[in-house]
Structure formats: C-alpha cells, structure tokens
Amino acid sequence: MQPLDYIIAGMQAVIFGPAAFELLGVPIPLTLVMVFAGVVTGILVGATPGLAGPMAMAISLPILISFFGYNVEALLPVLGFLIGIMKGATLGGAVPAILFNTPGTPDAYMTTLDGYPLTKQGQSRKALKVAHLSSVSGDTFSDIALFVCAPFVALMVERHLDFPEKTALLILSLSFIAAVIGGSPGKGLISVALGLIAVFIGGGEDFYPRLSLGTDALAGGFSIMTAILGVLIVGAVLKEYEDLWHRSNLSGARERIVDHGDQRLTRAEVLRIAPYIGQSSIVGTLIGALPGIGTTLAAALGYQLGRVRNERRRPEGAPAFGEGAIEGVAATEAANSSVSGSNLIPVLGLGIPGNAAAVFIILATDSIGGFTPGPSVFRFSENVVNTELVLVFGLFTAMLFANLVNWTFGGAFMRAATVMVRVPKRTLLPVVLLLTFTAVYAQEPSMASLWFTLSFGILGYLMRKVDMSPLPFVIAFVLGEALRTARDRHSRPRAEILISCFPAGSRSFFWRGPL
C-alpha cells in the first residue's frame, strides 16, 4: 500500500466503522459519536474547578474497556473518547478562570490575569470568545505539527536506533522528566525511583516473584490501573479534602457581575490578537514535543512573550497585560492548547508519554491491543498491510473531527458549562472517589485491587504533601514495564545487552568471560 492508501484506509476505519445508530436511515459512526461525547465531557470537566482532563480520562478508561471489550474494533472509539476529553478539557479550563478567577488547573492561572479583569469590566462573553478562538487555533496548529513530525521522528528512530539505544532513550526520558517536573530534580528522581520499584514488585524471571515478601497478594504485582488511578486520582481527592478542612468560608458567595457593552469580537480585534495566537501556538507546540514539560510552562512562557510584544506594540489607550487585555487571554490559551497535539509526537513516534493525558492514551492501546505506539507504527509496507499505521491515521481523523466539534460547537458548550463552576467540592469529591473505585473494580473485580488503589492513593497524598509531583512516578511505572520485559521481548542474554552498549575494543575491560 502507498502512503495515500493508508491515509484513506484510516479515514474509512472511522467513517465506515461500526455504527452507533441510524439517523434517517444513515448510519452514524460510533467513533465520531464517542469523539463528540468526549469533547462535551471534557469541556464540562475542564469547567469544574478541582477536576481535569487526565482525571476524567483515568476514570473513564477502565469503564470504556469493560463496556467495549478488548477487541481491536473497540480501539478507535475508546481513543476517540479520550482524545475528545483531552481537547475539550483544555478548552473548558478557561471558563472558571475567566468568570470566577478560579483556575481549575495550574496552566489556567495565567488566564485569570486578564480574563477576570475583563469579566469585572462586564466583558466576560467577549473574553470567552477570545479564549475559544485562541484555544482551538492553537490546538489545530499543534495537530498539524503532529501529523507532519510524528512519522518523521518514528522513521528516523527506527532506522538509526537499535535495542540498546532505545533502552538508553527510555532511561534518558525518565531522567529528563524527573529533572523538569515539580521544580526539584531530587524530588523528581525520588518519584521516578518509587515508580520503578512499584513496577518491579512481583515481576521476576522464570515466573518467580520478586520483592513479594513471600505473600500471594504481592506475587502478581500491581496492575497499572490500581497504581495510576490511586496515585493520580485518589491522592488528589485526599489532598483536596485536606485543603477543604483547613479552608474557611467554604460556601462563600461569589460576586455577581453583569455583562454590559458590545460583546462581539470584531474583525479588528481578531487581527490584533492573531500575532499573539501564532506566537504562542509555536511556543506551545515546541514545548509539548518535549516529554514531561507540559502545559504550565507553555502557558507561562506564552504569556511572558506576549507581554514583551504587547509592551512594544500596544495601541494608544489599549489596556496592558494584567489589566484586562484580550491579547493576554489569547496568548495564554493558544499556548496551553497547542501542547495537546504535539505531546503525542513522543507517544506515537517513540512510545514515551510526556504528560498524564498521554499516559492514558498509551494505557488504552496497551490494554485493548492491536496497536503499540512506537517507531514501528509508521513503517510503510507495500506488500503487507500495516494495520497499526491504519489505526494511526484513524486516530488522526478522530483528532480532526474533535477540532471540528470545538470550532463549531465549542463556544456554545463553554457558555453552557458555566453551571459546573457552581458545583461545591464537598459534593463533587465523594462522587469522584466513588467513580474511581467503581472503575477499578470494573477492571479487576477483587477487594485486593481496591486496597492497592487506596494504598497508592495514600502514597500520592503524601507525595503532594511534600510538594513532590506524582507524574514522574506514573510515567516511570508505565516505562518501567517496557524496561522490565525488554529481555523477554528481545530474547537476548542480559550480558549481551549491556556489553553491546560499549565499543568492541573496550569490551575486554568490562567483561572477560563468555557471553
């Protein structure tokens, strides 16, 4: 098959795949329905302070797998829903930041600097329109970069890197993620070490359990769902409960501000914010392509570069950054949204997750099967059909449809999602906790899995207490599985793997015996 044939086959896998229902005799593709539902869910989750896209992805993944099963036909609908959540949550995160000065996620904090002043000036609807235009523009630009760069990166890695180099790349990625996440390299390395220790429990050679302390409960190791949902979701909920316990005026009344004046986004204003959108889209795309950096740095850097540009070129009488400038909202939202597409470049090209959302994309592919992200995915073969490549172009089609939904209905969904801002956390957190344990039990119907999840939740809570990011732990747990099973997958002796990393002339210094 030629490259164009693969692209067409991927689009057909989505459009002519299993139908969800028929509308006037026309079958509606299941994948597109799931993408639409994911976008709506993501916007609602993003508009709810205390929740985030990765949290919704974590809860929904095991439930989706239990519903759709483990067959390959379920992969595109499940991935479509997850992609929709990822894109919708980024868009919806601007709602509480603009309307109530409440950033639902750390990267939305920069949006509050100009979004909430606009609201106090009676221009909240205009601020939401600017956020919508900027967010979707940055997301679309990032997706185009993904479609172009991911195949190139994968082909270069597949052509020039062998097994020792790929193993070294995994170790380098873990070191890089530990160094850049959480502000402290030392805490990042501890988090990575804890993740590697957890993944190696119960995983010995020749079916002999390692680090199990002689107990049957630990002999099988920890499942990836119990570890990740525990550390990420249960740990976050426990920390939120503590914050609520120490916080006074839990149900304080919000200031009610009424919009007034012209709320339309004029052509002149669109042209004024266009350079800021373009600049921040490039910044966010470059940062998203690096594993582990994430949207917070992209939002901060995009805002700061926008501030410098605004100081040089601000029109006479226009507000400065921090005083209700629509350019500030545009710069921030374009930067953090343009991360979502490019952060899948290391996922699809190298099989390395760079943030929590990418982790659940890899988990979905590993759980369902039929598709393993990595360099071999983009191998074009003319004689034998590469089904993984067809699935990749199907995933790209789902991402384009998600962007189309955001362009057409995203603004209306953002305005409707304002009701989620008013849901009190005391009501929301028990629901999140119940859904998390339900998702774990649906995937693994045993009490041991619930106890493991709670234990990892306590670990995640303690990590947050000492200001240690749990994300290096999660990524180390995912990549540690690849490191642990490397010998079985490649069926090479361990000594040969280590010795092959050194030049031939120097091997006698490190190893004098037979391999």
Short mmCIF file of C-alpha atoms in Angstrom, two decimals:
data_model
loop_
_atom_site.label_atom_id
_atom_site.label_comp_id
_atom_site.label_asym_id
_atom_site.label_seq_id
_atom_site.Cartn_x
_atom_site.Cartn_y
_atom_site.Cartn_z
CA MET A 1 0.00 0.00 0.00
CA GLN A 2 1.11 3.52 -0.77
CA PRO A 3 1.05 6.29 1.88
CA LEU A 4 -2.13 7.78 0.38
CA ASP A 5 -3.80 4.37 0.59
CA TYR A 6 -3.03 4.19 4.32
CA ILE A 7 -4.49 7.66 4.87
CA ILE A 8 -7.69 6.73 3.04
CA ALA A 9 -7.90 3.41 4.91
CA GLY A 10 -7.57 5.22 8.25
CA MET A 11 -10.35 7.65 7.37
CA GLN A 12 -12.56 4.77 6.22
CA ALA A 13 -11.92 2.93 9.51
CA VAL A 14 -13.55 5.86 11.29
CA ILE A 15 -16.27 6.85 8.83
CA PHE A 16 -17.31 3.36 7.73
CA GLY A 17 -16.57 1.63 11.03
CA PRO A 18 -19.17 0.25 13.46
CA ALA A 19 -22.31 2.39 13.61
CA ALA A 20 -23.70 3.71 16.89
CA PHE A 21 -27.21 4.24 15.49
CA GLU A 22 -29.03 5.27 12.34
CA LEU A 23 -30.39 8.76 11.67
CA LEU A 24 -32.95 8.91 8.84
CA GLY A 25 -31.53 5.67 7.52
CA VAL A 26 -27.93 6.94 7.58
CA PRO A 27 -25.55 5.04 9.91
CA ILE A 28 -23.70 7.33 12.33
CA PRO A 29 -20.13 6.10 13.01
CA LEU A 30 -19.51 5.04 16.58
CA THR A 31 -16.05 6.63 16.71
CA LEU A 32 -17.39 10.07 15.75
CA VAL A 33 -20.14 9.77 18.36
CA MET A 34 -17.54 8.91 21.01
CA VAL A 35 -15.35 11.84 19.97
CA PHE A 36 -18.31 14.20 20.25
CA ALA A 37 -19.25 12.80 23.66
CA GLY A 38 -15.62 13.08 24.79
CA VAL A 39 -15.39 16.74 23.78
CA VAL A 40 -18.60 17.60 25.67
CA THR A 41 -17.43 15.66 28.73
CA GLY A 42 -14.01 17.31 28.56
CA ILE A 43 -15.47 20.83 28.44
CA LEU A 44 -17.69 20.09 31.45
CA VAL A 45 -14.78 18.58 33.37
CA GLY A 46 -12.45 21.42 32.45
CA ALA A 47 -15.02 23.96 33.61
CA THR A 48 -15.24 22.29 37.03
CA PRO A 49 -12.58 23.53 39.47
CA GLY A 50 -10.70 20.65 41.04
CA LEU A 51 -11.16 18.33 38.09
CA ALA A 52 -9.01 17.97 34.98
CA GLY A 53 -8.86 16.08 31.73
CA PRO A 54 -6.47 13.35 32.98
CA MET A 55 -8.78 12.69 35.93
CA ALA A 56 -11.76 12.13 33.62
CA MET A 57 -9.63 10.00 31.28
CA ALA A 58 -8.44 7.87 34.19
CA ILE A 59 -11.95 7.19 35.45
CA SER A 60 -13.49 6.59 32.02
CA LEU A 61 -10.79 4.30 30.55
CA PRO A 62 -11.48 1.10 32.56
CA ILE A 63 -15.23 1.66 32.27
CA LEU A 64 -14.96 2.05 28.49
CA ILE A 65 -12.83 -1.08 28.20
CA SER A 66 -15.32 -3.05 30.30
CA PHE A 67 -18.14 -1.83 28.05
CA PHE A 68 -16.49 -2.22 24.63
CA GLY A 69 -14.28 -5.20 25.40
CA TYR A 70 -10.74 -5.98 24.29
CA ASN A 71 -11.26 -6.43 20.54
CA VAL A 72 -9.40 -4.24 18.06
CA GLU A 73 -12.64 -2.66 16.82
CA ALA A 74 -13.02 -1.03 20.25
CA LEU A 75 -9.69 0.81 19.98
CA LEU A 76 -10.75 3.76 17.83
CA PRO A 77 -13.98 4.51 19.80
CA VAL A 78 -12.11 4.38 23.11
CA LEU A 79 -9.22 6.50 21.83
CA GLY A 80 -11.71 8.89 20.23
CA PHE A 81 -13.42 9.46 23.59
CA LEU A 82 -10.08 10.01 25.36
CA ILE A 83 -8.87 12.42 22.67
CA GLY A 84 -12.16 14.30 22.93
CA ILE A 85 -11.75 14.67 26.71
CA MET A 86 -8.17 15.87 26.30
CA LYS A 87 -9.14 18.57 23.81
CA GLY A 88 -12.39 19.58 25.49
CA ALA A 89 -10.85 19.90 28.96
CA THR A 90 -8.24 22.32 27.67
CA LEU A 91 -10.99 24.45 26.16
CA GLY A 92 -13.26 24.29 29.20
CA GLY A 93 -10.49 25.15 31.66
CA ALA A 94 -10.77 28.82 30.67
CA VAL A 95 -14.36 29.08 31.93
CA PRO A 96 -13.78 29.24 35.74
CA ALA A 97 -10.56 31.20 35.24
CA ILE A 98 -12.35 33.95 33.31
CA LEU A 99 -15.69 34.07 35.11
CA PHE A 100 -14.71 33.50 38.76
CA ASN A 101 -10.92 33.97 38.95
CA THR A 102 -10.68 30.27 39.86
CA PRO A 103 -8.08 28.38 37.81
CA GLY A 104 -9.18 24.77 37.60
CA THR A 105 -5.66 23.70 36.57
CA PRO A 106 -2.22 25.32 37.11
CA ASP A 107 -1.89 26.36 33.46
CA ALA A 108 -5.23 28.22 33.67
CA TYR A 109 -3.79 30.56 36.30
CA MET A 110 -2.27 32.78 33.60
CA THR A 111 -5.72 33.12 32.02
CA THR A 112 -7.06 34.69 35.21
CA LEU A 113 -4.61 37.60 34.96
CA ASP A 114 -6.53 39.19 32.08
CA GLY A 115 -9.67 37.07 31.86
CA TYR A 116 -11.11 38.00 35.23
CA PRO A 117 -10.40 41.75 34.82
CA LEU A 118 -12.37 41.56 31.58
CA THR A 119 -15.23 39.94 33.49
CA LYS A 120 -15.17 42.71 36.10
CA GLN A 121 -15.38 45.20 33.22
CA GLY A 122 -18.57 43.46 32.01
CA GLN A 123 -16.83 41.76 29.06
CA SER A 124 -16.94 38.11 30.15
CA ARG A 125 -18.61 36.85 26.96
CA LYS A 126 -16.01 38.60 24.82
CA ALA A 127 -13.25 37.05 26.96
CA LEU A 128 -14.78 33.59 26.46
CA LYS A 129 -14.93 34.18 22.71
CA VAL A 130 -11.25 35.17 22.67
CA ALA A 131 -10.37 32.06 24.72
CA HIS A 132 -12.37 29.85 22.37
CA LEU A 133 -10.78 31.24 19.20
CA SER A 134 -7.26 31.13 20.62
CA SER A 135 -7.56 27.68 22.17
CA VAL A 136 -8.94 25.96 19.09
CA SER A 137 -6.46 27.76 16.79
CA GLY A 138 -3.50 26.62 18.90
CA ASP A 139 -4.88 23.09 19.12
CA THR A 140 -5.33 22.86 15.35
CA PHE A 141 -1.80 24.15 14.70
CA SER A 142 -0.41 21.59 17.14
CA ASP A 143 -2.29 18.75 15.45
CA ILE A 144 -0.86 19.71 12.06
CA ALA A 145 2.63 19.59 13.60
CA LEU A 146 1.83 16.12 14.99
CA PHE A 147 0.68 14.80 11.61
CA VAL A 148 3.89 16.02 9.96
CA CYS A 149 6.51 15.35 12.63
CA ALA A 150 5.46 12.06 14.27
CA PRO A 151 6.08 9.88 11.17
CA PHE A 152 9.42 11.62 10.55
CA VAL A 153 10.60 11.09 14.16
CA ALA A 154 9.48 7.46 14.16
CA LEU A 155 11.18 6.63 10.87
CA MET A 156 14.44 8.26 11.98
CA VAL A 157 14.43 6.33 15.26
CA GLU A 158 13.54 3.03 13.58
CA ARG A 159 16.28 3.47 11.00
CA HIS A 160 19.16 4.55 13.25
CA LEU A 161 18.47 3.17 16.76
CA ASP A 162 18.78 -0.46 17.83
CA PHE A 163 17.67 -2.07 21.09
CA PRO A 164 20.50 -0.73 23.34
CA GLU A 165 19.95 2.81 22.04
CA LYS A 166 16.18 2.57 22.54
CA THR A 167 16.70 1.34 26.10
CA ALA A 168 19.08 4.24 26.73
CA LEU A 169 16.41 6.56 25.28
CA LEU A 170 13.88 5.30 27.83
CA ILE A 171 16.35 5.92 30.67
CA LEU A 172 17.16 9.37 29.29
CA SER A 173 13.45 10.20 29.09
CA LEU A 174 12.89 9.17 32.71
CA SER A 175 15.86 11.29 33.82
CA PHE A 176 14.64 14.27 31.78
CA ILE A 177 11.10 14.00 33.14
CA ALA A 178 12.40 13.74 36.72
CA ALA A 179 14.52 16.85 36.24
CA VAL A 180 11.88 19.15 34.70
CA ILE A 181 8.68 18.20 36.60
CA GLY A 182 7.96 19.55 40.04
CA GLY A 183 10.72 22.15 40.26
CA SER A 184 13.12 19.92 42.20
CA PRO A 185 15.27 17.34 40.35
CA GLY A 186 15.87 15.49 43.62
CA LYS A 187 12.17 15.01 44.32
CA GLY A 188 11.61 14.11 40.68
CA LEU A 189 14.24 11.36 40.87
CA ILE A 190 12.69 10.01 44.09
CA SER A 191 9.31 9.93 42.39
CA VAL A 192 10.78 8.04 39.42
CA ALA A 193 12.54 5.60 41.74
CA LEU A 194 9.30 4.87 43.60
CA GLY A 195 7.57 4.18 40.28
CA LEU A 196 10.30 1.78 39.15
CA ILE A 197 10.26 -0.04 42.50
CA ALA A 198 6.48 -0.45 42.30
CA VAL A 199 6.53 -1.84 38.76
CA PHE A 200 9.26 -4.36 39.59
CA ILE A 201 7.35 -5.89 42.51
CA GLY A 202 6.16 -9.35 41.54
CA GLY A 203 7.89 -9.32 38.16
CA GLY A 204 10.70 -11.83 38.42
CA GLU A 205 12.32 -14.14 35.86
CA ASP A 206 11.09 -17.69 35.24
CA PHE A 207 7.77 -16.87 36.92
CA TYR A 208 9.50 -16.41 40.29
CA PRO A 209 8.03 -13.30 42.01
CA ARG A 210 10.40 -10.53 43.00
CA LEU A 211 10.05 -8.31 46.13
CA SER A 212 6.79 -10.02 47.10
CA LEU A 213 7.79 -10.57 50.78
CA GLY A 214 6.51 -14.14 50.42
CA THR A 215 2.87 -13.05 50.13
CA ASP A 216 0.46 -14.18 47.46
CA ALA A 217 -1.10 -10.71 47.26
CA LEU A 218 2.14 -9.15 46.02
CA ALA A 219 3.28 -12.11 43.94
CA GLY A 220 1.27 -10.94 40.93
CA GLY A 221 2.50 -7.36 41.22
CA PHE A 222 0.39 -4.22 40.92
CA SER A 223 -1.81 -3.61 37.93
CA ILE A 224 -1.22 -0.40 36.06
CA MET A 225 -4.77 0.79 36.73
CA THR A 226 -4.58 0.45 40.51
CA ALA A 227 -1.23 2.25 40.68
CA ILE A 228 -2.06 5.13 38.37
CA LEU A 229 -5.64 5.76 39.48
CA GLY A 230 -4.53 5.56 43.09
CA VAL A 231 -1.62 7.97 42.83
CA LEU A 232 -3.24 10.44 40.44
CA ILE A 233 -6.93 10.43 41.40
CA VAL A 234 -7.32 9.12 44.96
CA GLY A 235 -4.24 11.03 46.09
CA ALA A 236 -5.61 14.26 44.57
CA VAL A 237 -9.00 13.73 46.22
CA LEU A 238 -7.43 13.15 49.64
CA LYS A 239 -5.36 16.33 49.27
CA GLU A 240 -8.46 18.29 48.24
CA TYR A 241 -10.25 17.02 51.34
CA GLU A 242 -7.42 18.30 53.50
CA ASP A 243 -7.50 21.68 51.77
CA LEU A 244 -11.25 21.90 52.36
CA TRP A 245 -10.75 21.01 56.01
CA HIS A 246 -8.31 23.89 56.50
CA ARG A 247 -10.14 26.38 54.33
CA SER A 248 -12.66 28.76 55.86
CA ASN A 249 -15.78 30.15 54.18
CA LEU A 250 -16.30 27.05 52.09
CA SER A 251 -19.58 28.29 50.68
CA GLY A 252 -18.83 31.99 50.45
CA ALA A 253 -20.98 33.89 47.99
CA ARG A 254 -19.41 34.89 44.71
CA GLU A 255 -19.54 38.41 43.43
CA ARG A 256 -22.21 38.70 40.74
CA ILE A 257 -21.08 40.72 37.75
CA VAL A 258 -23.42 41.67 34.91
CA ASP A 259 -22.18 41.95 31.33
CA HIS A 260 -22.67 45.23 29.51
CA GLY A 261 -21.48 46.83 26.31
CA ASP A 262 -20.68 45.22 22.97
CA GLN A 263 -19.73 41.56 23.46
CA ARG A 264 -18.89 40.89 19.82
CA LEU A 265 -15.36 40.04 18.72
CA THR A 266 -14.72 42.40 15.83
CA ARG A 267 -12.54 41.80 12.81
CA ALA A 268 -10.06 44.42 14.02
CA GLU A 269 -9.74 42.64 17.37
CA VAL A 270 -9.21 39.29 15.68
CA LEU A 271 -6.40 40.80 13.58
CA ARG A 272 -4.96 42.35 16.74
CA ILE A 273 -4.74 39.06 18.63
CA ALA A 274 -3.69 36.93 15.62
CA PRO A 275 0.09 37.52 16.09
CA TYR A 276 -0.19 36.52 19.76
CA ILE A 277 -2.06 33.35 18.82
CA GLY A 278 0.54 32.45 16.20
CA GLN A 279 3.49 33.14 18.52
CA SER A 280 2.04 31.17 21.43
CA SER A 281 1.00 28.29 19.16
CA ILE A 282 4.59 27.83 18.04
CA VAL A 283 5.87 28.05 21.63
CA GLY A 284 3.32 25.56 22.95
CA THR A 285 3.92 23.12 20.10
CA LEU A 286 7.68 23.11 20.68
CA ILE A 287 7.28 22.65 24.43
CA GLY A 288 4.65 19.93 24.01
CA ALA A 289 7.00 17.88 21.84
CA LEU A 290 9.43 17.57 24.77
CA PRO A 291 8.44 14.81 27.22
CA GLY A 292 7.50 15.92 30.69
CA ILE A 293 7.35 19.72 30.44
CA GLY A 294 3.61 20.16 29.96
CA THR A 295 1.13 22.99 29.64
CA THR A 296 2.06 25.06 32.70
CA LEU A 297 5.42 26.16 31.30
CA ALA A 298 3.87 26.68 27.87
CA ALA A 299 1.19 28.98 29.32
CA ALA A 300 3.71 30.96 31.38
CA LEU A 301 6.18 31.33 28.52
CA GLY A 302 3.47 32.23 26.00
CA TYR A 303 2.11 34.88 28.36
CA GLN A 304 5.53 36.38 29.05
CA LEU A 305 6.46 36.55 25.36
CA GLY A 306 3.07 38.10 24.67
CA ARG A 307 3.68 40.69 27.39
CA VAL A 308 7.01 41.68 25.81
CA ARG A 309 5.37 42.02 22.41
CA ASN A 310 2.48 44.00 23.88
CA GLU A 311 4.79 46.49 25.59
CA ARG A 312 6.43 47.29 22.25
CA ARG A 313 3.33 47.39 20.04
CA ARG A 314 0.38 48.25 22.27
CA PRO A 315 -2.02 50.72 20.63
CA GLU A 316 -2.61 54.03 22.37
CA GLY A 317 -5.22 53.69 25.12
CA ALA A 318 -5.35 49.87 24.97
CA PRO A 319 -5.11 48.03 28.32
CA ALA A 320 -1.78 46.45 29.25
CA PHE A 321 -1.29 42.84 30.23
CA GLY A 322 -2.83 42.20 33.63
CA GLU A 323 -5.42 44.95 33.20
CA GLY A 324 -7.91 43.11 31.00
CA ALA A 325 -6.06 42.83 27.68
CA ILE A 326 -7.65 40.37 25.27
CA GLU A 327 -4.13 39.73 23.94
CA GLY A 328 -3.21 38.23 27.33
CA VAL A 329 -6.10 35.76 27.18
CA ALA A 330 -5.21 34.88 23.58
CA ALA A 331 -1.51 34.33 24.32
CA THR A 332 -2.19 32.04 27.30
CA GLU A 333 -4.96 29.94 25.79
CA ALA A 334 -3.17 29.41 22.47
CA ALA A 335 -0.02 28.30 24.31
CA ASN A 336 -1.57 25.74 26.66
CA SER A 337 -3.90 24.35 23.97
CA SER A 338 -1.14 23.87 21.40
CA VAL A 339 0.53 21.36 23.73
CA SER A 340 -2.24 18.77 23.33
CA GLY A 341 -1.37 17.68 19.80
CA SER A 342 2.41 17.88 19.90
CA ASN A 343 2.67 15.94 23.17
CA LEU A 344 1.55 12.90 21.17
CA ILE A 345 4.68 13.17 18.99
CA PRO A 346 6.88 11.30 21.53
CA VAL A 347 3.94 8.95 22.24
CA LEU A 348 3.34 7.84 18.65
CA GLY A 349 6.93 8.26 17.45
CA LEU A 350 8.79 6.81 20.44
CA GLY A 351 6.19 5.21 22.72
CA ILE A 352 7.17 7.62 25.52
CA PRO A 353 4.43 9.54 27.40
CA GLY A 354 5.22 13.12 28.33
CA ASN A 355 2.21 14.02 30.49
CA ALA A 356 -0.73 12.44 32.28
CA ALA A 357 -3.08 12.65 29.30
CA ALA A 358 -0.56 10.86 27.09
CA VAL A 359 -0.22 8.13 29.73
CA PHE A 360 -3.86 7.14 29.32
CA ILE A 361 -3.54 7.10 25.52
CA ILE A 362 -0.77 4.51 25.91
CA LEU A 363 -2.77 2.61 28.54
CA ALA A 364 -5.72 2.34 26.18
CA THR A 365 -3.57 0.92 23.39
CA ASP A 366 -1.78 -1.50 25.71
CA SER A 367 -4.99 -2.68 27.36
CA ILE A 368 -7.03 -3.27 24.21
CA GLY A 369 -4.18 -4.46 21.99
CA GLY A 370 -3.73 -4.34 18.25
CA PHE A 371 -1.69 -1.14 18.43
CA THR A 372 1.61 -0.47 20.20
CA PRO A 373 2.85 3.15 19.98
CA GLY A 374 6.45 3.39 18.89
CA PRO A 375 8.76 3.71 15.88
CA SER A 376 7.48 0.57 14.15
CA VAL A 377 3.97 2.03 13.84
CA PHE A 378 4.95 4.25 10.89
CA ARG A 379 6.58 1.52 8.83
CA PHE A 380 5.11 1.81 5.33
CA SER A 381 4.85 -1.63 3.71
CA GLU A 382 3.55 -2.18 0.20
CA ASN A 383 3.20 -5.96 0.22
CA VAL A 384 1.81 -6.48 3.74
CA VAL A 385 -0.74 -4.10 5.25
CA ASN A 386 0.49 -2.44 8.44
CA THR A 387 -2.74 -2.37 10.46
CA GLU A 388 -1.14 -0.20 13.16
CA LEU A 389 -0.49 2.52 10.58
CA VAL A 390 -4.13 2.36 9.50
CA LEU A 391 -5.15 2.87 13.14
CA VAL A 392 -2.81 5.86 13.43
CA PHE A 393 -4.46 7.62 10.51
CA GLY A 394 -7.82 6.70 12.01
CA LEU A 395 -6.69 8.41 15.22
CA PHE A 396 -5.63 11.48 13.20
CA THR A 397 -9.11 11.53 11.63
CA ALA A 398 -10.71 11.45 15.07
CA MET A 399 -8.50 14.34 16.18
CA LEU A 400 -9.54 16.41 13.15
CA PHE A 401 -13.19 15.72 13.94
CA ALA A 402 -12.62 16.78 17.57
CA ASN A 403 -11.17 20.06 16.30
CA LEU A 404 -14.20 20.50 14.05
CA VAL A 405 -16.52 19.99 17.03
CA ASN A 406 -14.56 22.57 19.02
CA TRP A 407 -14.67 25.07 16.14
CA THR A 408 -18.43 24.72 15.60
CA PHE A 409 -19.96 23.90 19.00
CA GLY A 410 -17.15 24.64 21.45
CA GLY A 411 -18.23 28.21 22.17
CA ALA A 412 -21.80 27.18 22.97
CA PHE A 413 -20.57 24.31 25.16
CA MET A 414 -18.28 26.70 27.06
CA ARG A 415 -21.19 29.01 27.88
CA ALA A 416 -23.34 26.05 28.94
CA ALA A 417 -20.54 24.67 31.13
CA THR A 418 -20.62 27.70 33.43
CA VAL A 419 -23.11 25.81 35.60
CA MET A 420 -20.35 23.34 36.54
CA VAL A 421 -18.40 26.12 38.25
CA ARG A 422 -21.10 26.35 40.90
CA VAL A 423 -20.89 22.68 41.96
CA PRO A 424 -19.41 22.65 45.51
CA LYS A 425 -16.34 20.49 46.01
CA ARG A 426 -17.87 18.86 49.08
CA THR A 427 -20.47 17.35 46.77
CA LEU A 428 -18.12 16.64 43.89
CA LEU A 429 -15.22 14.87 45.62
CA PRO A 430 -17.17 11.88 47.00
CA VAL A 431 -18.63 11.31 43.52
CA VAL A 432 -15.13 11.32 42.00
CA LEU A 433 -13.89 8.89 44.64
CA LEU A 434 -16.84 6.54 44.08
CA LEU A 435 -16.37 6.61 40.30
CA THR A 436 -12.65 5.87 40.69
CA PHE A 437 -13.20 2.78 42.85
CA THR A 438 -16.02 1.68 40.53
CA ALA A 439 -13.67 1.96 37.55
CA VAL A 440 -11.00 -0.09 39.34
CA TYR A 441 -13.48 -2.78 40.36
CA ALA A 442 -14.95 -2.93 36.85
CA GLN A 443 -11.46 -3.66 35.52
CA GLU A 444 -10.36 -6.00 38.34
CA PRO A 445 -13.27 -7.39 40.41
CA SER A 446 -11.41 -8.11 43.64
CA MET A 447 -11.08 -6.41 47.02
CA ALA A 448 -7.29 -6.58 46.76
CA SER A 449 -7.33 -4.18 43.81
CA LEU A 450 -9.35 -1.67 45.87
CA TRP A 451 -6.91 -1.92 48.78
CA PHE A 452 -3.98 -1.45 46.40
CA THR A 453 -5.68 1.60 44.90
CA LEU A 454 -6.27 3.11 48.34
CA SER A 455 -2.64 2.41 49.32
CA PHE A 456 -1.33 4.13 46.20
CA GLY A 457 -3.77 6.96 46.93
CA ILE A 458 -2.17 7.48 50.34
CA LEU A 459 1.23 7.47 48.63
CA GLY A 460 0.01 10.09 46.16
CA TYR A 461 -1.34 12.19 49.04
CA LEU A 462 1.99 12.05 50.89
CA MET A 463 3.85 12.99 47.70
CA ARG A 464 1.66 16.07 47.31
CA LYS A 465 2.17 16.94 50.98
CA VAL A 466 5.93 17.21 50.44
CA ASP A 467 5.45 19.01 47.11
CA MET A 468 6.59 16.02 45.05
CA SER A 469 4.91 15.63 41.67
CA PRO A 470 3.27 12.21 41.17
CA LEU A 471 3.62 12.42 37.38
CA PRO A 472 7.24 11.08 37.27
CA PHE A 473 6.01 8.11 39.35
CA VAL A 474 3.24 7.41 36.82
CA ILE A 475 5.46 7.71 33.75
CA ALA A 476 8.18 5.59 35.40
CA PHE A 477 5.57 2.92 36.16
CA VAL A 478 4.48 2.87 32.51
CA LEU A 479 8.00 2.90 31.02
CA GLY A 480 9.32 0.56 33.72
CA GLU A 481 7.09 -2.17 32.34
CA ALA A 482 8.88 -1.83 28.98
CA LEU A 483 12.27 -1.97 30.69
CA ARG A 484 11.25 -4.98 32.80
CA THR A 485 10.04 -7.02 29.86
CA ALA A 486 12.80 -5.96 27.47
CA ARG A 487 14.73 -9.18 27.86
CA ASP A 488 11.69 -11.36 27.15
CA ARG A 489 10.66 -9.35 24.09
CA HIS A 490 14.09 -9.39 22.52
CA SER A 491 15.23 -12.79 23.83
CA ARG A 492 18.85 -11.67 24.26
CA PRO A 493 21.07 -12.50 27.26
CA ARG A 494 21.42 -9.68 29.74
CA ALA A 495 25.20 -9.60 29.48
CA GLU A 496 24.99 -9.27 25.69
CA ILE A 497 22.61 -6.31 26.04
CA LEU A 498 24.94 -4.49 28.45
CA ILE A 499 28.16 -5.27 26.60
CA SER A 500 26.72 -4.19 23.25
CA CYS A 501 26.45 -0.65 24.62
CA PHE A 502 30.28 -0.36 24.60
CA PRO A 503 32.71 -0.24 21.64
CA ALA A 504 34.19 -3.58 20.64
CA GLY A 505 37.71 -2.58 21.61
CA SER A 506 36.74 -1.78 25.18
CA ARG A 507 34.65 -4.85 25.97
CA SER A 508 37.52 -6.87 27.46
CA PHE A 509 37.85 -4.24 30.18
CA PHE A 510 34.25 -4.73 31.31
CA TRP A 511 33.75 -8.41 30.53
CA ARG A 512 36.36 -11.13 30.16
CA GLY A 513 34.16 -14.20 30.27
CA PRO A 514 31.87 -15.75 27.66
CA LEU A 515 28.59 -14.06 26.76
#
